[in-house]
PDB file of C-alpha atoms in Angstrom:
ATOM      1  CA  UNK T   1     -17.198  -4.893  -0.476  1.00 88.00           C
ATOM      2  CA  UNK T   2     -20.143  -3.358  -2.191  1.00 90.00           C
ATOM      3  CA  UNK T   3     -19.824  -0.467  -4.810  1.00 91.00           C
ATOM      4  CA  UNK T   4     -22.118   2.004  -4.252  1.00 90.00           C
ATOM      5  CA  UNK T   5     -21.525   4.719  -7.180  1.00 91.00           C
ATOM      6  CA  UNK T   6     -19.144   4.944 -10.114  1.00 92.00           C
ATOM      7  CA  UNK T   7     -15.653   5.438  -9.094  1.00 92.00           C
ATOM      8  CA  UNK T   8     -11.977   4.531 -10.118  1.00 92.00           C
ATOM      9  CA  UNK T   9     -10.582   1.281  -8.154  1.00 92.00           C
ATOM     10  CA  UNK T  10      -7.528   2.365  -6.848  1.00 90.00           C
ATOM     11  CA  UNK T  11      -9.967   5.354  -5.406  1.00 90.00           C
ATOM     12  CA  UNK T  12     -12.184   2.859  -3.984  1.00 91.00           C
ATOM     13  CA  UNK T  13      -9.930   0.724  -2.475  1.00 89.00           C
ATOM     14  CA  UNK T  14      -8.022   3.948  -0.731  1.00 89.00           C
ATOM     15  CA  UNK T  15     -11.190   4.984   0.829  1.00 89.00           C
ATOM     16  CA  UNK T  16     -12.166   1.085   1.760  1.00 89.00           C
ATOM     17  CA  UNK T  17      -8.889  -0.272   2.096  1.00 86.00           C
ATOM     18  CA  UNK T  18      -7.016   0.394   5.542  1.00 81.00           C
ATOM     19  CA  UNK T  19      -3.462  -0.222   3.314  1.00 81.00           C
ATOM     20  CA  UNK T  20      -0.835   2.351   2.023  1.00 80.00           C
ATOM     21  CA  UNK T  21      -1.020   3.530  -1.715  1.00 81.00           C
ATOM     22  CA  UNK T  22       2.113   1.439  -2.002  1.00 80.00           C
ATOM     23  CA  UNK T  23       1.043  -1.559  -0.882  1.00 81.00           C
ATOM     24  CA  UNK T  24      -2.291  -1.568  -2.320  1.00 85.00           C
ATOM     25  CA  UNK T  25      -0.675  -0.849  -5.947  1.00 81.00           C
ATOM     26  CA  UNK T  26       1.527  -3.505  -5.062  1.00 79.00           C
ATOM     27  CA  UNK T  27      -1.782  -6.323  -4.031  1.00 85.00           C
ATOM     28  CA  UNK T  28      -3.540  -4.709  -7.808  1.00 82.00           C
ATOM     29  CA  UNK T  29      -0.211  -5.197  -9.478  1.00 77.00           C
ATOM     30  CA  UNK T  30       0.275  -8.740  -7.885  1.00 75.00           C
ATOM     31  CA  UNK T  31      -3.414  -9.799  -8.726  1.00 77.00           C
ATOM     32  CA  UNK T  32      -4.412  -9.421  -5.571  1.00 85.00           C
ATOM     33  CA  UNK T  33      -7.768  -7.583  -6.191  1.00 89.00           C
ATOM     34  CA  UNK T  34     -11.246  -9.031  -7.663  1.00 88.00           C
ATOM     35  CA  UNK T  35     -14.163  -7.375  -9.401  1.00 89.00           C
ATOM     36  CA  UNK T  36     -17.177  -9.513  -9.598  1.00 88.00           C
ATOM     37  CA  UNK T  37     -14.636 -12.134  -9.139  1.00 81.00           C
ATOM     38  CA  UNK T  38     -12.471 -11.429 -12.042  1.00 82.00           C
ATOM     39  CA  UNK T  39      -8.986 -10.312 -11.632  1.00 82.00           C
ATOM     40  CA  UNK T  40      -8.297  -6.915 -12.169  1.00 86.00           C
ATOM     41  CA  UNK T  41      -4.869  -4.928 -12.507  1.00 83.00           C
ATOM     42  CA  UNK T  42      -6.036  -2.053 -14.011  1.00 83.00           C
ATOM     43  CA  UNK T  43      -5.479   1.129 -11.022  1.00 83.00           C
ATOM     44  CA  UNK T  44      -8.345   3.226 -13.387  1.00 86.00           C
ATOM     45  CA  UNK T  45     -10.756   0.453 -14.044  1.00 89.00           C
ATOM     46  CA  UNK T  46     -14.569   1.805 -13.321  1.00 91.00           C
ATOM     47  CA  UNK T  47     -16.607   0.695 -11.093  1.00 92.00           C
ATOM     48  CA  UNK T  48     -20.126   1.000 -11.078  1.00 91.00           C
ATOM     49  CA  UNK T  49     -22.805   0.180  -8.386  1.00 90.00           C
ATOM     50  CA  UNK T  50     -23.677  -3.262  -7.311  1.00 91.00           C
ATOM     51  CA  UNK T  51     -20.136  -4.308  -8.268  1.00 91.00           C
ATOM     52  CA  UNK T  52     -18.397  -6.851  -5.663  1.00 90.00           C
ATOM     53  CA  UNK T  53     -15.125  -6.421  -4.870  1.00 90.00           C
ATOM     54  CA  UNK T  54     -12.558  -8.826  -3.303  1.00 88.00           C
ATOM     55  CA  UNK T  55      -9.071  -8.022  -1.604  1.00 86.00           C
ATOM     56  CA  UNK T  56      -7.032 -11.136  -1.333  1.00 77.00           C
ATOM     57  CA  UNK T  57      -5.785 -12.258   2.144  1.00 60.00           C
ATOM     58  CA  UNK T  58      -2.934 -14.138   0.385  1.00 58.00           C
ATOM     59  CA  UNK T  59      -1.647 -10.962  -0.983  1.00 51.00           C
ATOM     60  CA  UNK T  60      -1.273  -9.594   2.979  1.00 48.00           C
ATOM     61  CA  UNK T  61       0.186 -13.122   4.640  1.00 46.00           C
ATOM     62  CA  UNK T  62       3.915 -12.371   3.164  1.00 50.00           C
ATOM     63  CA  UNK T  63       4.112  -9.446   5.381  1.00 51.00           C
ATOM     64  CA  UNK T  64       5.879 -12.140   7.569  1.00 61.00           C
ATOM     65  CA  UNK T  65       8.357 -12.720   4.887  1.00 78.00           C
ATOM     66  CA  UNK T  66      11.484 -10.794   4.250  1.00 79.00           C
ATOM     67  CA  UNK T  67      14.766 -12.095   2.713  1.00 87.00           C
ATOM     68  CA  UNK T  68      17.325  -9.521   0.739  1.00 87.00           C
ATOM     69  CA  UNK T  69      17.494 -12.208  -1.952  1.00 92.00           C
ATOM     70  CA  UNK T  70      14.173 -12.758  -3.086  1.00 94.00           C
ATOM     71  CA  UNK T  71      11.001 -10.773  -3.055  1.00 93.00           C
ATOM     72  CA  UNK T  72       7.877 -12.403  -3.631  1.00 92.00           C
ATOM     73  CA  UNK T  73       5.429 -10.631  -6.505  1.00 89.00           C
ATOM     74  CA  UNK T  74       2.544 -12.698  -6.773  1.00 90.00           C
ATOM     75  CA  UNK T  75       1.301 -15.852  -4.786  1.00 91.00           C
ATOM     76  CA  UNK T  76      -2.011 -18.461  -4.607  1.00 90.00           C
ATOM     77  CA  UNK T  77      -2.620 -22.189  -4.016  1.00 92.00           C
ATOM     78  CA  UNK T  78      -0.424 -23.631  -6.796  1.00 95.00           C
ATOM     79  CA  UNK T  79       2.258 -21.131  -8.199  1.00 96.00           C
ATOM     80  CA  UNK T  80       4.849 -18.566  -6.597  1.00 96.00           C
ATOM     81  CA  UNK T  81       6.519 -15.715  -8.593  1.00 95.00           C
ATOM     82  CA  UNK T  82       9.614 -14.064  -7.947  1.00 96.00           C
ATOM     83  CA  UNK T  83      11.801 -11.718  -8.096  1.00 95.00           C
ATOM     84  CA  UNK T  84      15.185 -12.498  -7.355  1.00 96.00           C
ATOM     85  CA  UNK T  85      18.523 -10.593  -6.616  1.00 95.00           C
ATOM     86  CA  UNK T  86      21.848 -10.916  -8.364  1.00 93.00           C
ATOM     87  CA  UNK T  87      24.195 -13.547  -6.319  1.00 91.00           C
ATOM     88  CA  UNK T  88      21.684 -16.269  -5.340  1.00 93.00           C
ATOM     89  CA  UNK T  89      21.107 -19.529  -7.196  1.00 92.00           C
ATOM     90  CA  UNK T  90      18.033 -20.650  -8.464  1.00 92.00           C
ATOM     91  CA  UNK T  91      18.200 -24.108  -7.051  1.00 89.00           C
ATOM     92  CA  UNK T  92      20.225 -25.759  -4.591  1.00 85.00           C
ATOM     93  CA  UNK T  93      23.559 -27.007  -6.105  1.00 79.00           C
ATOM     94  CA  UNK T  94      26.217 -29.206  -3.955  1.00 71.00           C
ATOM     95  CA  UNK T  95      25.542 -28.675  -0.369  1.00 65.00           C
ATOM     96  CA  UNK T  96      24.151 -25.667   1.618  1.00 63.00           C
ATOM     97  CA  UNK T  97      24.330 -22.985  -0.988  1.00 77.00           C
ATOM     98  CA  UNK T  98      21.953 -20.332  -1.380  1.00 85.00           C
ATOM     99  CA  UNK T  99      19.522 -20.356  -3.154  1.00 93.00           C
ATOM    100  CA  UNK T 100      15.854 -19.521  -3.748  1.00 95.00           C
ATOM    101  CA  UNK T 101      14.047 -23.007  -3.482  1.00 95.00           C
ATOM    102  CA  UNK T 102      15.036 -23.109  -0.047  1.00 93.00           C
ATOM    103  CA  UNK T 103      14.236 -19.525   0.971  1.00 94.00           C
ATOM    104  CA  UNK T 104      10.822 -20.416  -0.634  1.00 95.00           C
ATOM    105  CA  UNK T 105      10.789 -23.573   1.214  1.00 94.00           C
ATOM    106  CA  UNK T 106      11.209 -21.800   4.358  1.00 92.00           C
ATOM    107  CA  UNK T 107       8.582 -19.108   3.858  1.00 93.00           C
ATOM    108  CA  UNK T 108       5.769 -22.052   2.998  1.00 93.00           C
ATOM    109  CA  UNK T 109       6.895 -23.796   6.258  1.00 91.00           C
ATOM    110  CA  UNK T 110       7.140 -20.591   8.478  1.00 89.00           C
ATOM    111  CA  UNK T 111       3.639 -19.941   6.836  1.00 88.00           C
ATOM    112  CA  UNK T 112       1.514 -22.913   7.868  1.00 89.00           C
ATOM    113  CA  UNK T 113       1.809 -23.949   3.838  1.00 91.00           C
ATOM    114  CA  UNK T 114       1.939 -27.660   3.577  1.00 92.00           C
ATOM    115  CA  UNK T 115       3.805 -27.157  -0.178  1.00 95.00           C
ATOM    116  CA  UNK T 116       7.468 -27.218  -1.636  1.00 95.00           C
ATOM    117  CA  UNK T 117       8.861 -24.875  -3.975  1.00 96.00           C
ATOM    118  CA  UNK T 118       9.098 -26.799  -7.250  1.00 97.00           C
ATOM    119  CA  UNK T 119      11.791 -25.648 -10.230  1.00 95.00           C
ATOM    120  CA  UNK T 120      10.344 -25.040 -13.100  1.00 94.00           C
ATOM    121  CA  UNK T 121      13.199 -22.914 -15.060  1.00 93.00           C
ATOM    122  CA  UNK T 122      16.191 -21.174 -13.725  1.00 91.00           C
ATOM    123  CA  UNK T 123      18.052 -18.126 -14.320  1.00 92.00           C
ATOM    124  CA  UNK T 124      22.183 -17.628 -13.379  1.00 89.00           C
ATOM    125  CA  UNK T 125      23.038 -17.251 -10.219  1.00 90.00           C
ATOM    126  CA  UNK T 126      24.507 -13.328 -10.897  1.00 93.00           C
ATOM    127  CA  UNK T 127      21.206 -12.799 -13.505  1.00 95.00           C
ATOM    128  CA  UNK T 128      18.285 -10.890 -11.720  1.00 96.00           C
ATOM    129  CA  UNK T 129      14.620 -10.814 -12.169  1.00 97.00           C
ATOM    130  CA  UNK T 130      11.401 -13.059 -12.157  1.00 97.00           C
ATOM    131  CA  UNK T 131      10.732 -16.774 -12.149  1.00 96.00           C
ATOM    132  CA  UNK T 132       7.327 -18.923 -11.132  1.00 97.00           C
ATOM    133  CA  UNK T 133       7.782 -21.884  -9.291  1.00 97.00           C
ATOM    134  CA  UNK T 134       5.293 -24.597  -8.827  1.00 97.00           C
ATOM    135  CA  UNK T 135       3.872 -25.376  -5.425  1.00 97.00           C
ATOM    136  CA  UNK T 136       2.721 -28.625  -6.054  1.00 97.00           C
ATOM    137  CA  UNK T 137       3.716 -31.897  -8.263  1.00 97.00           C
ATOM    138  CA  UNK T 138       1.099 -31.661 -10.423  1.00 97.00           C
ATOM    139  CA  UNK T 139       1.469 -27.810 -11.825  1.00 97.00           C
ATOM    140  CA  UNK T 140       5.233 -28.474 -12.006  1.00 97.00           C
ATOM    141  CA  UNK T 141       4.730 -31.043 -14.445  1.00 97.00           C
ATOM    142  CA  UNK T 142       2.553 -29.220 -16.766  1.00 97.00           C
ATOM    143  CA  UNK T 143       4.644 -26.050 -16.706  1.00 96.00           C
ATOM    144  CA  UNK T 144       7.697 -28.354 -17.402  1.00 94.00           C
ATOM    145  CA  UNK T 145       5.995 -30.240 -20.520  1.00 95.00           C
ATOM    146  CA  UNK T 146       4.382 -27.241 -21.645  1.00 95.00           C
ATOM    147  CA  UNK T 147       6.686 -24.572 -21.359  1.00 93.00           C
ATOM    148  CA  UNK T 148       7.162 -23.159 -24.627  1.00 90.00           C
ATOM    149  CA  UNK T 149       3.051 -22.785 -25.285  1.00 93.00           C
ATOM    150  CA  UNK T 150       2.786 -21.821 -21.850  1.00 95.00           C
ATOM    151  CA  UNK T 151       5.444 -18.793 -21.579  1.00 95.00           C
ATOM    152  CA  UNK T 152       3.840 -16.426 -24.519  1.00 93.00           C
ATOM    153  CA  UNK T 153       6.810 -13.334 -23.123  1.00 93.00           C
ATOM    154  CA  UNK T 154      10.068 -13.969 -21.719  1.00 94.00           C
ATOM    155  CA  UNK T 155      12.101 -10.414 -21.946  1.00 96.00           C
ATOM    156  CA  UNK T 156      15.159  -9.194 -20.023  1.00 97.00           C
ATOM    157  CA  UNK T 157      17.171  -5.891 -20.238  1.00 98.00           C
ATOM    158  CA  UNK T 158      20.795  -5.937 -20.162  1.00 98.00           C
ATOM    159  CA  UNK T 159      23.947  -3.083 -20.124  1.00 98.00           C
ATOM    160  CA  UNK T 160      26.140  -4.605 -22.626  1.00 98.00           C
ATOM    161  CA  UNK T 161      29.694  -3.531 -23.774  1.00 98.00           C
ATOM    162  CA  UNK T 162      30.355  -1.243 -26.687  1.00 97.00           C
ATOM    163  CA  UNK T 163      27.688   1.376 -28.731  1.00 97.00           C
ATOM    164  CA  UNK T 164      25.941  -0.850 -30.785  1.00 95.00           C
ATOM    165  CA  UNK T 165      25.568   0.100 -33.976  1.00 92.00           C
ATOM    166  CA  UNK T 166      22.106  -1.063 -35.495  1.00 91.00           C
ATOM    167  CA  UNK T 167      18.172  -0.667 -33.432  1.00 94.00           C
ATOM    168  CA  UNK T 168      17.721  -4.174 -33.267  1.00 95.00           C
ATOM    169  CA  UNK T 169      17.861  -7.558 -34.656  1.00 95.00           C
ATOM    170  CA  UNK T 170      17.525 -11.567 -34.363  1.00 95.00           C
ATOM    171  CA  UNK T 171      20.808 -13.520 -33.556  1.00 93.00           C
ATOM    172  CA  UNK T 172      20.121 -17.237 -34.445  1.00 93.00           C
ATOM    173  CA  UNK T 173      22.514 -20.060 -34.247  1.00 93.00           C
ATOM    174  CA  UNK T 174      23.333 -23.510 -32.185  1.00 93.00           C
ATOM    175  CA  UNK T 175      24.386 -23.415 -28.552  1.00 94.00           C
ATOM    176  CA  UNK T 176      26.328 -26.455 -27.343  1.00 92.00           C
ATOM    177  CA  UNK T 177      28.503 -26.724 -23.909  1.00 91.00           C
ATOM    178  CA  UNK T 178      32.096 -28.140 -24.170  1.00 87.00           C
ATOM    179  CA  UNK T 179      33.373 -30.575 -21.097  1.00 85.00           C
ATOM    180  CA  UNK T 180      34.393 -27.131 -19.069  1.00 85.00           C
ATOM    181  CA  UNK T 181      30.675 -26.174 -19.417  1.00 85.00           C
ATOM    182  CA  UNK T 182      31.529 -23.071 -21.548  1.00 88.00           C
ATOM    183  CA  UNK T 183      28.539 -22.658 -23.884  1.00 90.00           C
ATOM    184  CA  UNK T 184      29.495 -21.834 -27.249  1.00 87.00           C
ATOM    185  CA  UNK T 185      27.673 -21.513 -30.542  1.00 91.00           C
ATOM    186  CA  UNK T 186      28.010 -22.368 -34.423  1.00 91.00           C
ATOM    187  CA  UNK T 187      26.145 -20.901 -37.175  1.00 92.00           C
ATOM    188  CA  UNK T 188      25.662 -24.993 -38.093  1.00 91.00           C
ATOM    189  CA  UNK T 189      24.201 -27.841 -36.200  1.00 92.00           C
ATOM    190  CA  UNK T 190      26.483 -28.728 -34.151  1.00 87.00           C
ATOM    191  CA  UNK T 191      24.512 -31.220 -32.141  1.00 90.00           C
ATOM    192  CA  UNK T 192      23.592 -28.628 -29.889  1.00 91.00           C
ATOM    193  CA  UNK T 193      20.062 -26.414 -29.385  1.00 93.00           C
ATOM    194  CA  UNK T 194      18.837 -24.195 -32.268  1.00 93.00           C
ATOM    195  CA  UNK T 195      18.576 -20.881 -29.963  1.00 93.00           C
ATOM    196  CA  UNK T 196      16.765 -17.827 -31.105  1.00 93.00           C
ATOM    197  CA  UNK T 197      17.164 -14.054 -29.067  1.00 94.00           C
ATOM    198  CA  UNK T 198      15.574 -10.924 -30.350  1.00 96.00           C
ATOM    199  CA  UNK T 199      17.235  -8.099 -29.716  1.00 97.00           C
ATOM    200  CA  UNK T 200      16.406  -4.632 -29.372  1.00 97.00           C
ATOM    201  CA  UNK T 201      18.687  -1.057 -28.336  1.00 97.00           C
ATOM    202  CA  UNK T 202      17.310   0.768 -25.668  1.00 97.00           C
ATOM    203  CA  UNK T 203      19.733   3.383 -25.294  1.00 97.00           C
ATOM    204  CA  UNK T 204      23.415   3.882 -25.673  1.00 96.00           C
ATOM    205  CA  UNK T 205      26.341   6.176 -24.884  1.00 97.00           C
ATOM    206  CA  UNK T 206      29.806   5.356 -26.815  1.00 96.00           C
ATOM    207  CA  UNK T 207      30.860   3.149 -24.042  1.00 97.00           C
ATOM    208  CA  UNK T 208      27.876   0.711 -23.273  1.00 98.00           C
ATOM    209  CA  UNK T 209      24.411   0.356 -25.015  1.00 98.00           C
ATOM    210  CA  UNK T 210      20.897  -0.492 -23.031  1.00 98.00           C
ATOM    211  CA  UNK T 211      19.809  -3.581 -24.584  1.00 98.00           C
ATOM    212  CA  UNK T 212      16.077  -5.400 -24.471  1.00 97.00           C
ATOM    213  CA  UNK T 213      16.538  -9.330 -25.287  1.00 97.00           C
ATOM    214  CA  UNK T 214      13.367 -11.265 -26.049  1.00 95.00           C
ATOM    215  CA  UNK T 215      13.998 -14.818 -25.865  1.00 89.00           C
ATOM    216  CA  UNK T 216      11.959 -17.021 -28.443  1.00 87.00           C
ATOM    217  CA  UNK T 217      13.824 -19.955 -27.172  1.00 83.00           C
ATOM    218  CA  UNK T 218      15.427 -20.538 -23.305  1.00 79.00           C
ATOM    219  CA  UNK T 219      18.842 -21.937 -23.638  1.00 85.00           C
ATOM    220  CA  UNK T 220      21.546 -22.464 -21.557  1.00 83.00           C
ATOM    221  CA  UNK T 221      23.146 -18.748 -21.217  1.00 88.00           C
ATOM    222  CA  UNK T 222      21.610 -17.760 -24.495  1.00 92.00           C
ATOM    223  CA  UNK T 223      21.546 -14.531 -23.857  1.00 95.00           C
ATOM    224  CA  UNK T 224      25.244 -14.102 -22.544  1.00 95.00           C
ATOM    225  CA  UNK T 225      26.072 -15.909 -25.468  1.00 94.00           C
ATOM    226  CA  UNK T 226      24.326 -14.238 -27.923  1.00 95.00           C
ATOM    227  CA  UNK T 227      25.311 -11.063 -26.538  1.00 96.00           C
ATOM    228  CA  UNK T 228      29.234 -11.952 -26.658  1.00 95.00           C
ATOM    229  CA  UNK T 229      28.866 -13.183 -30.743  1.00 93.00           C
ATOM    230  CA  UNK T 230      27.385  -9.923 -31.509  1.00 94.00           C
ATOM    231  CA  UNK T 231      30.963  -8.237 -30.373  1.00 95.00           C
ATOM    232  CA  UNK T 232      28.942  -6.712 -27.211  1.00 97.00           C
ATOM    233  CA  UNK T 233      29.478  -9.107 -24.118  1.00 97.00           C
ATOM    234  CA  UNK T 234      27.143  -8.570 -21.210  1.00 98.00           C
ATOM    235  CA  UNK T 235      28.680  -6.055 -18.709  1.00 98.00           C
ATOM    236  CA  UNK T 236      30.455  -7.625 -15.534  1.00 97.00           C
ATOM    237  CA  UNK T 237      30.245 -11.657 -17.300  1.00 97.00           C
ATOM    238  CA  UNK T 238      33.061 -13.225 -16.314  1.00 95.00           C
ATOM    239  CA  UNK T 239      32.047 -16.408 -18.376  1.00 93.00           C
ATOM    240  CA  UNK T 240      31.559 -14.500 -21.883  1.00 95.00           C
ATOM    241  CA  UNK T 241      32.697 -11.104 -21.276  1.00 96.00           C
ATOM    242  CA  UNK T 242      35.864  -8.998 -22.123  1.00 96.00           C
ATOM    243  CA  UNK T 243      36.715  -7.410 -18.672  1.00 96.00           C
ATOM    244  CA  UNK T 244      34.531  -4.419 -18.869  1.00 97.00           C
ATOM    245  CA  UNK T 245      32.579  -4.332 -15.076  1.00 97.00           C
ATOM    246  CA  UNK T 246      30.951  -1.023 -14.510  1.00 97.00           C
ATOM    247  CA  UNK T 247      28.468  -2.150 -11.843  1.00 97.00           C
ATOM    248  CA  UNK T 248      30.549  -4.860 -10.488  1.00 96.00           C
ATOM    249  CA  UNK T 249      27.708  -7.565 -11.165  1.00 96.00           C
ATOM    250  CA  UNK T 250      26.085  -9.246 -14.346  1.00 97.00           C
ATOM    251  CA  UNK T 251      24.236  -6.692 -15.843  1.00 98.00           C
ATOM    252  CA  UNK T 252      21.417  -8.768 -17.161  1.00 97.00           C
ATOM    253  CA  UNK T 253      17.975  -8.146 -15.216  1.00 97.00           C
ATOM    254  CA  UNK T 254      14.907 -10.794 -16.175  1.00 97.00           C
ATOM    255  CA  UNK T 255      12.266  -8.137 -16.169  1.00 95.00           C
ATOM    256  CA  UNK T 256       8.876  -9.799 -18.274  1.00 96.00           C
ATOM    257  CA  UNK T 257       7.727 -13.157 -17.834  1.00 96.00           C
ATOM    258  CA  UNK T 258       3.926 -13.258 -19.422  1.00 95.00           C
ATOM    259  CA  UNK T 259       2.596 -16.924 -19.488  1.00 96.00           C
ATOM    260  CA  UNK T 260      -0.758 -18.631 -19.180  1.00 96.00           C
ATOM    261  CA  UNK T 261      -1.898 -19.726 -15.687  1.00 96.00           C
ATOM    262  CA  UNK T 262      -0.997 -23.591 -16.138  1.00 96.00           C
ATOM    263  CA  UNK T 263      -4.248 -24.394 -13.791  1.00 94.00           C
ATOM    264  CA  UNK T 264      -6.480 -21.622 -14.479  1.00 93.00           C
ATOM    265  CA  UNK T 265      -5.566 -20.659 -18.039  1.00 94.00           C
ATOM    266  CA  UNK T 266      -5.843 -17.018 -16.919  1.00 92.00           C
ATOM    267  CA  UNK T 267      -3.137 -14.745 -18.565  1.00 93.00           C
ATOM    268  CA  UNK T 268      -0.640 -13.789 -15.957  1.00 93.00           C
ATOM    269  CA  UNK T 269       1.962 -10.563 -17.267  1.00 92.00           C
ATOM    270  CA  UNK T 270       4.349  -9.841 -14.711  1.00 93.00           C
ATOM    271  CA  UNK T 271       7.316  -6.906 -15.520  1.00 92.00           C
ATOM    272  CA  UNK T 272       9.390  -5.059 -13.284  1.00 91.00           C
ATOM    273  CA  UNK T 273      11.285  -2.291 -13.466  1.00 90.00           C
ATOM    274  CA  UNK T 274      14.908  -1.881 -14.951  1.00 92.00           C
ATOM    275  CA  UNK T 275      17.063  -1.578 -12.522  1.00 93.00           C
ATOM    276  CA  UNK T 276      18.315   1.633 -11.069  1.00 94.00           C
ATOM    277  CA  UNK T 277      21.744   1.364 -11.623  1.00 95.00           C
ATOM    278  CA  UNK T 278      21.318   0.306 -15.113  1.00 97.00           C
ATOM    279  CA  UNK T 279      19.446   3.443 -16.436  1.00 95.00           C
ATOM    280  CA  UNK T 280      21.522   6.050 -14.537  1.00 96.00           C
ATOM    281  CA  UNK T 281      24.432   4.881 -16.441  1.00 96.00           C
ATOM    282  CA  UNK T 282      22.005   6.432 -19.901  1.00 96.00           C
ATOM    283  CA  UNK T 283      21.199   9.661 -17.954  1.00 90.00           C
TER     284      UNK T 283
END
């Protein structure tokens, strides 16, 4: 599509777009629109006349898919993101379980996609929020070797136990499992991983605090972990927690993965929101 005179995008694609508000918000939010054949988010961006501008198909084909587990946020030829719900694994584990690979799996086969849904980092299986997956060998392997340069903003928001006293902070120590994979941690090399969590108070009432992690490294229930050391478990953990279950699930929500296209190099920031539940407990 042309542009003819100036105008806003999300105004253009309205009148030139035979989609909802919703779901074209959704296809700009999910990279799904062009200028000039750049991506574009931005709802307010300009536009000015000769200007070329590009809905993507891809965006449209997962009308087809719908699963209560997993919703998909952005999609093309070589990586998959995610957002999952609380209660389904990441990967398969033992036989028949559920889990997102194979809902993924499903959706590329019921969509004419000759791929497979390739793990490339996983989150609990009562943890919500985004991931990326690969779709092909090839982009699995360089998000796997290059992970940590790759992922520039890993954040998730969490209800945890307790009014925390302070605004914020770093908690930084060594996170090893014992033999009844129970992750704990020691303030000394312990032969485990050196894991780093920023941490940063939302809001709080004298029951529970609103709590924004931002993970420098990605360890084995670092955040759960972390959380518990601090004297403020994680709401509804029944690994690391002390009984207190207001929501009756893991309150811990992935909401920001930002991380550089591992084919493209384009920057790709993904957030969604906290969950309901969590803020009305802050109202």
């Amino acid at each position: 599509m042309t542009v003819t005179e100036s105008v806003g995008l999300l105004e253009f694609l309205l009148a030139n777009v035979k989609e909802s508000r919703t779901k074209i918000k959704a296809t700009l939010q999910g990279h799904g629109i062009k200028v000039n054949g750049k991506c574009v988010t931005q709802f307010d961006y300009m536009l000015q006349p000769g200007m070329k501008v590009a809905v993507s198909k891809s965006k449209r084909n997962q009308q087809g898919f719908r699963s209560r587990y997993v919703n998909i946020v952005y999609e093309d030829r070589w990586i998959i993101v995610v957002e999952k719900n609380t209660g389904i694994l990441s990967m398969a584990a033992g036989h028949s379980s559920l889990n997102v690979k194979s809902v993924l799996d499903d959706y590329f086969h019921k969509s004419r996609q000759r791929c497979r849904a390739h793990v490339v980092h996983r989150l609990d299986r009562d943890t919500s929020g985004l991931m990326v997956y690969a779709k092909d060998i090839e982009t699995e392997q360089i998000l796997e070797h290059n992970w940590h340069d790759i992922v520039y903003d890993r954040r998730y928001v969490a209800v945890v136990s307790g009014e925390m006293s302070g605004d914020g902070g770093t908690v930084a120590n060594w996170l090893k499992d014992n033999k009844a994979y129970i992750t704990y941690s020691s303030p000394v090399d312990n032969g485990g991983k050196y894991a780093v969590t920023h941490y940063h108070v939302l809001a709080r009432t004298t029951a529970h605090s609103l709590v924004e992690f931002k993970l420098e490294t990605g360890r084995k229930n670092q955040i759960r972990v972390h959380s518990a050391d601090m004297g403020h478990p994680v709401c509804g953990d029944v690994k690391y927690g002390n009984g207190d279950d207001p929501l009756h699930r893991l309150c811990l929500h992935a909401y920001m993965l930002c991380f550089t296209h591992p084919v493209t190099g384009e920057r790709m920031e993904f957030e969604t929101p906290v969950p309901t539940a969590f803020r009305m407990m802050f109202k």
